[in-house]
Amino acid sequence: SKNEDGYPYFGSVPSAMHTLLIKGTLLDGPGAVVKQLGNESYLFAALFYVFILLAALTVMNMLIGVLCEVVSAVAATEKESLTVSFLSGQLQAVMKTAGGFDQDNDGLISKQEFSTLLEYPVACFALK
């Protein structure tokens, strides 16, 4: 019947879903729903509180997962950037100290220059 306390919130499946989403998950004024459910039965109010708790934990865990994924991606990008920077610095230092490796003096290393560079133990040690 339409005169029951919970009818406006749980009278049909779509209205129940709407109530659970808006009032239970997004917490847009759940007090009125809890009061009406408590008037009907304390068990209904307790179940609604359990739903609110589980919905909040689910949303919190999802947000924590997204945050961890973003932090992990940023850390991987930073690690790769530091590795490339370190390797570039090591190559430049070896090429300047050993001398003669940059045969065309362009500041870049060709395949042939790199092969020559790998023949020296000091260069191999610096690149480890």
Coordinates of C-alpha atoms in Angstrom, one line a residue:
S1 CA 0.0 0.0 0.0
K2 CA 1.1 3.6 -0.6
N3 CA 0.7 4.7 3.0
E4 CA 3.6 2.6 4.3
D5 CA 6.6 4.5 5.7
G6 CA 9.1 3.0 3.2
Y7 CA 7.0 3.3 0.1
P8 CA 8.5 6.6 -1.3
Y9 CA 12.0 5.1 -1.0
F10 CA 11.5 1.4 -1.7
G11 CA 8.0 1.2 -3.4
S12 CA 9.5 -0.2 -6.7
V13 CA 12.8 -1.6 -7.9
P14 CA 13.8 1.6 -9.7
S15 CA 13.0 3.8 -6.7
A16 CA 14.8 1.4 -4.4
M17 CA 17.9 1.5 -6.6
H18 CA 17.7 5.3 -6.7
T19 CA 17.4 5.5 -2.9
L20 CA 20.3 3.1 -2.4
L21 CA 22.5 5.0 -4.8
I22 CA 21.7 8.6 -3.8
K23 CA 20.9 8.2 -0.1
G24 CA 23.0 5.2 0.7
T25 CA 26.1 5.4 -1.5
L26 CA 26.5 9.1 -2.2
L27 CA 25.1 10.0 1.3
D28 CA 22.7 12.7 0.2
G29 CA 20.7 13.0 3.4
P30 CA 20.3 9.4 4.6
G31 CA 18.8 10.5 7.9
A32 CA 15.3 10.8 6.6
V33 CA 15.5 7.3 5.1
V34 CA 16.9 5.8 8.2
K35 CA 14.2 7.5 10.3
Q36 CA 11.4 6.1 8.1
L37 CA 13.0 2.7 8.0
G38 CA 13.4 2.8 11.8
N39 CA 9.7 3.5 12.2
E40 CA 8.9 0.5 10.1
S41 CA 11.5 -1.8 11.8
Y42 CA 14.8 -1.4 13.5
L43 CA 16.1 -4.3 11.4
F44 CA 15.5 -2.3 8.2
A45 CA 17.4 0.7 9.6
A46 CA 20.3 -1.6 10.7
L47 CA 20.4 -3.2 7.2
F48 CA 20.5 0.3 5.7
Y49 CA 23.4 1.2 8.0
V50 CA 25.3 -1.9 6.9
F51 CA 24.7 -1.0 3.3
I52 CA 26.1 2.5 3.9
L53 CA 29.2 1.0 5.5
L54 CA 29.8 -1.4 2.7
A55 CA 29.2 1.2 0.0
A56 CA 31.6 3.6 1.7
L57 CA 34.3 0.9 2.0
T58 CA 33.9 -0.1 -1.6
V59 CA 34.2 3.5 -2.9
M60 CA 37.2 4.1 -0.6
N61 CA 39.0 0.9 -1.8
M62 CA 38.4 1.8 -5.4
L63 CA 39.9 5.3 -4.9
I64 CA 42.9 3.8 -3.0
G65 CA 43.4 1.4 -6.0
V66 CA 43.3 4.3 -8.5
L67 CA 45.7 6.3 -6.3
C68 CA 48.2 3.4 -6.0
E69 CA 48.1 2.8 -9.8
V70 CA 48.9 6.5 -10.5
V71 CA 51.7 6.5 -8.0
S72 CA 53.1 3.3 -9.5
A73 CA 53.0 4.7 -13.0
V74 CA 54.7 8.0 -11.9
A75 CA 57.4 6.1 -10.1
A76 CA 58.1 3.9 -13.1
T77 CA 58.4 6.9 -15.4
E78 CA 60.7 8.7 -12.9
K79 CA 62.9 5.6 -12.6
E80 CA 63.2 5.3 -16.4
S81 CA 64.0 9.0 -16.7
L82 CA 66.7 8.7 -14.1
T83 CA 68.2 5.7 -15.7
V84 CA 68.4 7.3 -19.1
S85 CA 69.9 10.5 -17.6
F86 CA 72.5 8.5 -15.6
L87 CA 73.5 6.4 -18.7
S88 CA 73.8 9.5 -20.8
G89 CA 76.0 11.2 -18.2
Q90 CA 78.2 8.0 -17.9
L91 CA 78.6 7.7 -21.7
Q92 CA 79.6 11.4 -22.0
A93 CA 82.1 11.1 -19.1
V94 CA 83.7 8.0 -20.6
M95 CA 83.9 9.6 -24.1
K96 CA 85.5 12.8 -22.7
T97 CA 88.0 11.1 -20.4
A98 CA 89.1 8.3 -22.7
G99 CA 89.3 10.6 -25.7
G100 CA 89.2 9.5 -29.3
F101 CA 85.9 7.7 -29.1
D102 CA 83.8 10.5 -30.7
Q103 CA 85.6 10.2 -34.0
D104 CA 83.4 12.6 -35.9
N105 CA 83.2 15.1 -33.0
D106 CA 79.4 15.5 -33.2
G107 CA 78.7 14.8 -29.5
L108 CA 76.7 11.7 -30.5
I109 CA 77.7 8.1 -30.5
S110 CA 77.3 5.9 -33.6
K111 CA 77.1 2.1 -33.7
Q112 CA 80.8 1.9 -34.7
E113 CA 81.9 4.3 -31.9
F114 CA 79.9 2.3 -29.4
S115 CA 81.5 -1.0 -30.5
T116 CA 84.9 0.6 -30.1
L117 CA 83.9 1.9 -26.7
L118 CA 82.8 -1.6 -25.5
E119 CA 86.3 -2.9 -26.2
Y120 CA 87.7 -0.9 -23.2
P121 CA 87.1 -2.4 -19.7
V122 CA 86.9 1.0 -18.1
A123 CA 84.0 1.9 -20.4
C124 CA 82.2 -1.3 -19.7
F125 CA 82.6 -0.8 -15.9
A126 CA 81.1 2.7 -16.2
L127 CA 78.1 1.4 -18.1
K128 CA 77.2 -1.3 -15.6

